[in-house]
mmCIF file of C-alpha atoms in Angstrom:
data_model
loop_
_atom_site.group_PDB
_atom_site.id
_atom_site.type_symbol
_atom_site.label_atom_id
_atom_site.label_comp_id
_atom_site.label_asym_id
_atom_site.label_seq_id
_atom_site.Cartn_x
_atom_site.Cartn_y
_atom_site.Cartn_z
ATOM 1 C CA ASP A 1397 82.856 -64.078 -51.360
ATOM 2 C CA TYR A 1398 80.788 -67.273 -52.427
ATOM 3 C CA MET A 1399 77.160 -65.033 -51.319
ATOM 4 C CA ARG A 1400 78.626 -61.892 -53.488
ATOM 5 C CA GLU A 1401 79.089 -63.980 -56.405
ATOM 6 C CA ARG A 1402 75.420 -64.564 -56.187
ATOM 7 C CA SER A 1403 74.413 -61.080 -55.642
ATOM 8 C CA GLN A 1404 76.092 -59.740 -58.064
ATOM 9 C CA ALA A 1405 74.406 -62.422 -60.760
ATOM 10 C CA VAL A 1406 71.790 -60.796 -59.622
ATOM 11 C CA ALA A 1407 69.639 -57.749 -61.942
ATOM 12 C CA ALA A 1408 68.701 -55.525 -59.265
ATOM 13 C CA SER A 1409 67.340 -52.493 -60.133
ATOM 14 C CA THR A 1410 69.145 -49.121 -58.220
ATOM 15 C CA ASP A 1411 66.823 -48.464 -55.885
ATOM 16 C CA MET A 1412 67.022 -51.903 -55.001
ATOM 17 C CA LEU A 1413 70.224 -51.716 -54.341
ATOM 18 C CA ALA A 1414 70.389 -48.324 -52.704
ATOM 19 C CA ARG A 1415 67.834 -50.401 -50.340
ATOM 20 C CA ALA A 1416 69.908 -53.339 -49.465
ATOM 21 C CA ALA A 1417 71.975 -51.426 -48.499
ATOM 22 C CA ASP A 1418 70.936 -50.300 -45.578
ATOM 23 C CA ASN A 1419 68.099 -52.936 -44.766
ATOM 24 C CA LEU A 1420 69.668 -56.176 -45.491
ATOM 25 C CA CYS A 1421 72.364 -58.287 -43.492
ATOM 26 C CA ILE A 1422 73.621 -61.497 -44.869
ATOM 27 C CA THR A 1423 75.500 -63.496 -42.813
ATOM 28 C CA PRO A 1424 78.450 -65.458 -44.436
ATOM 29 C CA GLN A 1425 78.947 -69.278 -44.562
ATOM 30 C CA VAL A 1426 78.341 -70.509 -40.376
ATOM 31 C CA ARG A 1427 79.242 -73.198 -38.885
ATOM 32 C CA MET A 1428 76.923 -73.870 -35.955
ATOM 33 C CA LEU A 1429 73.417 -74.959 -35.239
ATOM 34 C CA LEU A 1430 70.793 -72.529 -33.697
ATOM 35 C CA ASN A 1431 70.747 -74.305 -29.783
ATOM 36 C CA ASP A 1432 70.333 -71.565 -26.785
ATOM 37 C CA THR A 1433 74.160 -70.815 -27.699
ATOM 38 C CA GLY A 1434 73.512 -70.770 -31.473
ATOM 39 C CA LEU A 1435 70.147 -68.340 -30.597
ATOM 40 C CA ALA A 1436 71.941 -66.162 -27.950
ATOM 41 C CA THR A 1437 74.486 -65.219 -30.457
ATOM 42 C CA VAL A 1438 71.949 -65.132 -33.719
ATOM 43 C CA ILE A 1439 69.231 -62.867 -31.369
ATOM 44 C CA ASN A 1440 73.049 -60.661 -30.512
ATOM 45 C CA HIS A 1441 74.227 -60.587 -33.909
ATOM 46 C CA VAL A 1442 70.735 -58.749 -35.306
ATOM 47 C CA ARG A 1443 70.778 -56.395 -32.640
ATOM 48 C CA THR A 1444 74.048 -55.388 -33.221
ATOM 49 C CA THR A 1445 73.866 -55.377 -37.034
ATOM 50 C CA PHE A 1446 69.728 -53.351 -37.075
ATOM 51 C CA GLY A 1447 70.496 -51.425 -34.057
ATOM 52 C CA GLY A 1448 67.198 -49.824 -33.202
ATOM 53 C CA LYS A 1449 65.765 -51.095 -36.468
ATOM 54 C CA LEU A 1450 63.402 -54.253 -36.725
ATOM 55 C CA PRO A 1451 64.038 -55.880 -39.423
ATOM 56 C CA ASP A 1452 60.951 -56.804 -41.589
ATOM 57 C CA ILE A 1453 61.944 -60.750 -42.782
ATOM 58 C CA ILE A 1454 64.087 -63.029 -40.859
ATOM 59 C CA ALA A 1455 65.097 -66.278 -43.767
ATOM 60 C CA LEU A 1456 67.091 -69.198 -42.492
ATOM 61 C CA ASP A 1457 68.794 -71.135 -45.425
ATOM 62 C CA PRO A 1458 68.521 -73.489 -45.324
ATOM 63 C CA ILE A 1459 66.831 -75.467 -42.060
ATOM 64 C CA ARG A 1460 69.523 -78.390 -42.496
ATOM 65 C CA ASN A 1461 72.436 -77.026 -41.798
ATOM 66 C CA LEU A 1462 70.647 -75.291 -39.041
ATOM 67 C CA PHE A 1463 68.551 -77.752 -36.568
ATOM 68 C CA ASP A 1464 68.886 -78.691 -33.629
ATOM 69 C CA GLY A 1465 66.189 -81.103 -32.462
ATOM 70 C CA GLY A 1466 67.461 -80.917 -28.833
ATOM 71 C CA LYS A 1467 66.872 -83.980 -26.773
ATOM 72 C CA GLU A 1468 63.865 -84.920 -29.561
ATOM 73 C CA GLY A 1469 66.393 -86.560 -32.419
ATOM 74 C CA GLY A 1470 66.913 -85.181 -36.016
ATOM 75 C CA GLU A 1471 64.760 -83.593 -38.708
ATOM 76 C CA ASN A 1472 63.333 -86.826 -39.918
ATOM 77 C CA ASP A 1473 61.419 -87.128 -36.611
ATOM 78 C CA ASN A 1474 58.405 -84.915 -36.092
ATOM 79 C CA ASN A 1475 58.463 -84.201 -32.220
ATOM 80 C CA ALA A 1476 61.797 -82.579 -33.223
ATOM 81 C CA MET A 1477 61.153 -80.482 -36.036
ATOM 82 C CA LEU A 1478 58.314 -79.086 -33.798
ATOM 83 C CA PHE A 1479 60.673 -78.505 -30.839
ATOM 84 C CA PHE A 1480 62.942 -76.815 -33.820
ATOM 85 C CA LEU A 1481 60.098 -74.782 -34.873
ATOM 86 C CA GLN A 1482 58.467 -73.759 -31.782
ATOM 87 C CA GLU A 1483 61.555 -73.645 -29.162
ATOM 88 C CA ARG A 1484 64.399 -71.992 -32.065
ATOM 89 C CA VAL A 1485 62.114 -70.236 -34.656
ATOM 90 C CA GLU A 1486 59.912 -68.664 -32.209
ATOM 91 C CA LYS A 1487 61.371 -67.488 -29.877
ATOM 92 C CA LEU A 1488 64.338 -66.031 -32.329
ATOM 93 C CA ARG A 1489 61.612 -63.860 -33.979
ATOM 94 C CA MET A 1490 59.579 -63.139 -30.770
ATOM 95 C CA ALA A 1491 63.217 -61.668 -29.449
ATOM 96 C CA ILE A 1492 64.078 -59.944 -32.399
ATOM 97 C CA ASN A 1493 60.690 -58.912 -33.683
ATOM 98 C CA PRO A 1494 57.388 -60.570 -33.091
ATOM 99 C CA LEU A 1495 55.630 -59.580 -36.500
ATOM 100 C CA ALA A 1496 58.626 -60.066 -38.587
ATOM 101 C CA GLY A 1497 58.057 -62.862 -41.251
ATOM 102 C CA ILE A 1498 59.688 -66.316 -41.401
ATOM 103 C CA MET A 1499 61.013 -67.271 -44.731
ATOM 104 C CA LEU A 1500 62.302 -71.106 -44.080
ATOM 105 C CA VAL A 1501 65.035 -72.698 -47.011
ATOM 106 C CA HIS A 1502 64.760 -75.990 -47.042
ATOM 107 C CA HIS A 1503 65.748 -79.242 -49.284
ATOM 108 C CA THR A 1504 63.364 -81.845 -51.212
ATOM 109 C CA ARG A 1505 63.556 -85.711 -51.286
ATOM 110 C CA LYS A 1506 62.991 -87.883 -54.096
ATOM 111 C CA ILE A 1507 59.343 -89.346 -54.542
ATOM 112 C CA THR A 1508 58.059 -90.570 -57.976
ATOM 113 C CA LYS A 1509 56.334 -88.602 -60.710
ATOM 114 C CA LYS A 1510 52.980 -90.133 -59.472
ATOM 115 C CA GLN A 1511 54.133 -88.639 -56.040
ATOM 116 C CA PHE A 1512 54.349 -85.854 -57.179
ATOM 117 C CA GLU A 1513 51.949 -85.226 -58.918
ATOM 118 C CA GLU A 1514 49.293 -86.074 -57.065
ATOM 119 C CA ASP A 1515 50.933 -83.748 -53.615
ATOM 120 C CA PRO A 1516 53.974 -81.894 -54.835
ATOM 121 C CA PHE A 1517 54.292 -80.674 -51.362
ATOM 122 C CA GLN A 1518 55.060 -84.629 -49.996
ATOM 123 C CA ALA A 1519 59.174 -83.615 -51.595
ATOM 124 C CA LEU A 1520 59.767 -81.555 -48.523
ATOM 125 C CA SER A 1521 62.782 -83.613 -46.885
ATOM 126 C CA GLY A 1522 62.196 -83.991 -43.246
ATOM 127 C CA ALA A 1523 58.839 -84.184 -40.693
ATOM 128 C CA SER A 1524 55.807 -83.929 -42.388
ATOM 129 C CA ALA A 1525 55.218 -81.144 -38.718
ATOM 130 C CA LEU A 1526 57.068 -78.642 -41.263
ATOM 131 C CA ARG A 1527 54.463 -78.360 -43.057
ATOM 132 C CA GLY A 1528 51.530 -78.205 -41.136
ATOM 133 C CA PHE A 1529 54.088 -74.766 -39.466
ATOM 134 C CA TYR A 1530 54.115 -72.442 -42.484
ATOM 135 C CA SER A 1531 51.438 -70.422 -43.724
ATOM 136 C CA THR A 1532 52.794 -70.259 -47.261
ATOM 137 C CA GLY A 1533 54.859 -73.026 -48.824
ATOM 138 C CA VAL A 1534 56.750 -72.083 -52.521
ATOM 139 C CA LEU A 1535 58.351 -75.116 -54.333
ATOM 140 C CA LEU A 1536 60.833 -74.962 -57.040
ATOM 141 C CA TYR A 1537 61.393 -77.287 -59.307
ATOM 142 C CA ARG A 1538 63.660 -78.276 -62.395
ATOM 143 C CA PRO A 1539 61.444 -80.925 -64.081
ATOM 144 C CA ASP A 1540 63.607 -81.532 -66.748
ATOM 145 C CA GLU A 1541 67.759 -81.466 -66.424
ATOM 146 C CA THR A 1542 68.173 -80.309 -70.151
ATOM 147 C CA GLN A 1543 65.518 -77.579 -69.137
ATOM 148 C CA SER A 1544 67.071 -74.220 -67.542
ATOM 149 C CA SER A 1545 62.928 -73.811 -66.668
ATOM 150 C CA ARG A 1546 62.129 -73.759 -63.106
ATOM 151 C CA GLN A 1547 58.337 -75.019 -62.230
ATOM 152 C CA LEU A 1548 57.513 -72.885 -59.291
ATOM 153 C CA ILE A 1549 54.354 -74.396 -57.177
ATOM 154 C CA PHE A 1550 52.739 -72.622 -54.238
ATOM 155 C CA GLU A 1551 50.406 -73.729 -50.720
ATOM 156 C CA LEU A 1552 48.096 -71.301 -48.773
ATOM 157 C CA ARG A 1553 46.713 -71.630 -45.810
ATOM 158 C CA ASN A 1554 45.169 -68.679 -46.226
ATOM 159 C CA GLY A 1555 43.916 -66.112 -49.184
ATOM 160 C CA PRO A 1556 42.746 -67.615 -52.493
ATOM 161 C CA ALA A 1557 44.991 -69.684 -54.475
ATOM 162 C CA ILE A 1558 47.903 -69.053 -56.521
ATOM 163 C CA ALA A 1559 48.138 -71.410 -60.006
ATOM 164 C CA SER A 1560 51.187 -72.512 -60.277
ATOM 165 C CA MET A 1561 53.486 -71.376 -62.940
ATOM 166 C CA VAL A 1562 56.879 -72.136 -64.736
ATOM 167 C CA VAL A 1563 59.978 -69.187 -64.596
ATOM 168 C CA ASP A 1564 62.721 -68.998 -66.011
ATOM 169 C CA LYS A 1565 66.407 -66.520 -65.701
ATOM 170 C CA VAL A 1566 66.370 -63.993 -68.456
ATOM 171 C CA SER A 1567 69.064 -61.576 -68.002
ATOM 172 C CA GLY A 1568 70.231 -62.073 -64.780
ATOM 173 C CA GLN A 1569 66.311 -61.943 -63.559
ATOM 174 C CA TRP A 1570 63.279 -64.520 -63.222
ATOM 175 C CA VAL A 1571 60.709 -64.051 -64.884
ATOM 176 C CA GLU A 1572 57.010 -65.933 -66.040
ATOM 177 C CA ILE A 1573 56.807 -67.821 -69.048
ATOM 178 C CA PRO A 1574 53.513 -66.849 -70.140
ATOM 179 C CA GLN A 1575 51.181 -70.079 -71.247
ATOM 180 C CA ALA A 1576 50.723 -69.259 -74.387
ATOM 181 C CA GLU A 1577 54.397 -70.078 -75.033
ATOM 182 C CA ARG A 1578 54.274 -73.624 -73.091
ATOM 183 C CA ARG A 1579 52.894 -76.950 -74.374
ATOM 184 C CA LEU A 1580 50.027 -78.461 -72.781
ATOM 185 C CA VAL A 1581 50.237 -81.991 -73.801
ATOM 186 C CA ASN A 1582 53.263 -84.311 -75.261
ATOM 187 C CA GLN A 1583 55.381 -82.782 -73.838
ATOM 188 C CA ASN A 1584 58.015 -84.625 -73.743
ATOM 189 C CA TYR A 1585 57.684 -85.776 -77.471
ATOM 190 C CA GLY A 1586 57.185 -82.358 -78.286
ATOM 191 C CA GLU A 1587 60.933 -81.749 -76.916
ATOM 192 C CA LYS A 1588 62.045 -84.050 -78.867
ATOM 193 C CA LEU A 1589 61.145 -83.002 -82.220
ATOM 194 C CA ASP A 1590 61.835 -79.517 -81.799
ATOM 195 C CA ALA A 1591 65.702 -80.483 -80.230
ATOM 196 C CA GLU A 1592 65.605 -82.723 -83.883
ATOM 197 C CA ARG A 1593 64.318 -79.858 -85.926
ATOM 198 C CA LEU A 1594 67.432 -77.643 -84.193
ATOM 199 C CA ARG A 1595 69.851 -80.141 -84.891
ATOM 200 C CA LYS A 1596 69.094 -80.658 -88.184
ATOM 201 C CA ARG A 1597 69.312 -76.936 -88.694
ATOM 202 C CA GLU A 1598 72.399 -76.441 -87.480
ATOM 203 C CA ARG A 1599 73.819 -79.792 -89.113
ATOM 204 C CA ILE A 1600 72.827 -77.209 -92.416
ATOM 205 C CA LEU A 1601 74.425 -74.577 -91.698
ATOM 206 C CA GLN A 1602 77.427 -75.608 -90.738
ATOM 207 C CA LEU A 1603 77.881 -78.070 -93.908
ATOM 208 C CA ILE A 1604 77.207 -74.748 -95.895
ATOM 209 C CA TYR A 1605 79.941 -73.218 -93.629
ATOM 210 C CA ASP A 1606 82.833 -76.117 -94.437
ATOM 211 C CA GLN A 1607 81.728 -76.126 -98.265
ATOM 212 C CA ALA A 1608 82.368 -72.220 -98.340
ATOM 213 C CA SER A 1609 84.931 -72.446 -96.697
ATOM 214 C CA LEU A 1610 86.398 -75.360 -99.293
ATOM 215 C CA GLY A 1611 85.434 -73.541 -102.332
ATOM 216 C CA ASN A 1612 82.374 -75.495 -102.297
ATOM 217 C CA VAL A 1613 78.402 -73.514 -102.841
ATOM 218 C CA PHE A 1614 74.920 -74.645 -103.597
ATOM 219 C CA THR A 1615 72.252 -73.713 -104.447
ATOM 220 C CA ILE A 1616 68.843 -75.565 -102.398
ATOM 221 C CA THR A 1617 68.542 -78.295 -105.320
ATOM 222 C CA GLN A 1618 71.774 -78.981 -105.940
ATOM 223 C CA PHE A 1619 72.316 -79.003 -101.604
ATOM 224 C CA ALA A 1620 69.713 -81.011 -100.916
ATOM 225 C CA GLU A 1621 71.159 -83.606 -103.676
ATOM 226 C CA ARG A 1622 74.545 -83.365 -102.556
ATOM 227 C CA PHE A 1623 73.611 -84.721 -98.774
ATOM 228 C CA GLU A 1624 70.435 -86.585 -99.097
ATOM 229 C CA ASN A 1625 70.260 -89.386 -96.271
ATOM 230 C CA GLU A 1626 73.792 -88.057 -94.867
ATOM 231 C CA VAL A 1627 74.917 -86.912 -91.082
ATOM 232 C CA GLY A 1628 70.940 -87.786 -90.296
ATOM 233 C CA LEU A 1629 69.397 -84.930 -92.631
ATOM 234 C CA GLY A 1630 66.421 -87.003 -94.504
ATOM 235 C CA GLY A 1631 65.934 -86.836 -97.709
ATOM 236 C CA HIS A 1632 65.280 -84.242 -100.736
ATOM 237 C CA GLU A 1633 62.552 -83.124 -100.050
ATOM 238 C CA ASN A 1634 62.643 -82.892 -96.077
ATOM 239 C CA ILE A 1635 65.844 -81.001 -97.024
ATOM 240 C CA ILE A 1636 64.786 -78.542 -99.174
ATOM 241 C CA LYS A 1637 62.403 -77.798 -96.328
ATOM 242 C CA LYS A 1638 64.247 -77.179 -93.354
ATOM 243 C CA ILE A 1639 66.669 -75.030 -95.625
ATOM 244 C CA ASN A 1640 63.009 -73.448 -96.766
ATOM 245 C CA VAL A 1641 62.701 -72.480 -92.603
ATOM 246 C CA ALA A 1642 66.030 -71.537 -91.780
ATOM 247 C CA ALA A 1643 66.183 -68.640 -94.762
ATOM 248 C CA THR A 1644 62.929 -67.515 -94.084
ATOM 249 C CA LYS A 1645 64.416 -66.975 -90.021
ATOM 250 C CA GLY A 1646 67.552 -65.121 -91.721
ATOM 251 C CA TYR A 1647 70.044 -68.275 -90.645
ATOM 252 C CA ILE A 1648 70.342 -68.379 -94.069
ATOM 253 C CA ARG A 1649 70.920 -66.093 -96.890
ATOM 254 C CA PHE A 1650 71.911 -66.087 -100.736
ATOM 255 C CA PHE A 1651 73.839 -64.479 -103.246
ATOM 256 C CA ARG A 1652 73.751 -64.201 -107.162
ATOM 257 C CA ASN A 1653 76.893 -62.032 -108.375
ATOM 258 C CA PRO A 1654 79.002 -65.694 -108.500
ATOM 259 C CA LYS A 1655 81.014 -64.107 -111.239
ATOM 260 C CA ASP A 1656 82.398 -61.633 -108.610
ATOM 261 C CA TYR A 1657 83.892 -64.748 -106.817
ATOM 262 C CA GLY A 1658 84.954 -66.611 -109.893
ATOM 263 C CA LEU A 1659 81.770 -69.590 -109.865
ATOM 264 C CA PRO A 1660 79.751 -70.548 -112.694
ATOM 265 C CA PRO A 1661 76.133 -69.039 -112.916
ATOM 266 C CA ALA A 1662 73.410 -70.421 -110.489
ATOM 267 C CA THR A 1663 71.053 -71.903 -113.285
ATOM 268 C CA ARG A 1664 69.178 -73.837 -111.492
ATOM 269 C CA SER A 1665 67.809 -71.562 -109.071
ATOM 270 C CA LYS A 1666 66.086 -67.953 -108.914
ATOM 271 C CA TYR A 1667 67.766 -67.055 -105.136
ATOM 272 C CA GLY A 1668 70.790 -68.186 -106.336
ATOM 273 C CA PHE A 1669 73.925 -70.145 -103.438
ATOM 274 C CA CYS A 1670 72.527 -70.620 -100.496
ATOM 275 C CA VAL A 1671 75.819 -68.948 -97.657
ATOM 276 C CA TRP A 1672 76.340 -69.491 -93.973
ATOM 277 C CA SER A 1673 74.536 -65.880 -91.653
#
């Protein structure tokens, strides 16, 4: 059920769904190690499921739940990690399809920001022997827990390098955020300014809505004078600028027929009264 919920959240095309129905096999959550017994179980299961077909990709997600280092030790030991990769993972591939690609999903550990900037793949949990085994490494992490975007970093043993990118989920699909839409300097400070601008705009809209519910409406100038230096909105000129920006973006509109609502004319404004849009 937990895999069904996650797979249904993926905005897959009809063609992809049709291919997955025939070519994709997902095991339920299992509690076993990829030891001699587990290896035989997985091989038999794959052969039974795929029949005469050979799977192109074998994914182990995550390594920690399947890890067996034999008598060498745990996943933090280089000898144990090499044993797992050579005697378990490679044997699995050779028994199922020697040409299959292997995807190993692994956890990360906490490291300092300086360490991460110098070498992001130091964040991989466990023994460093894993890093010398794979041909391509992909690291997905969230730089800021308050943001939904993730950074994607690549490490290739062969071929031209792939530049890191920022991705986010839009309508159920991961998409790359173009470079032009990302800040390159003062990112933390810029995000704080963005958050403050958003807070002020939302506060202004809420005040207009609340006051209108009480039968009170304002021109731009009246609103700025009434709420100057209140609820963190700043001074008179600053509030006017915020209202003008919000109006340009369509969050605030104006009406010039106050008599229809039993209101006095807006003699001080060429726009009329503000209304929440």
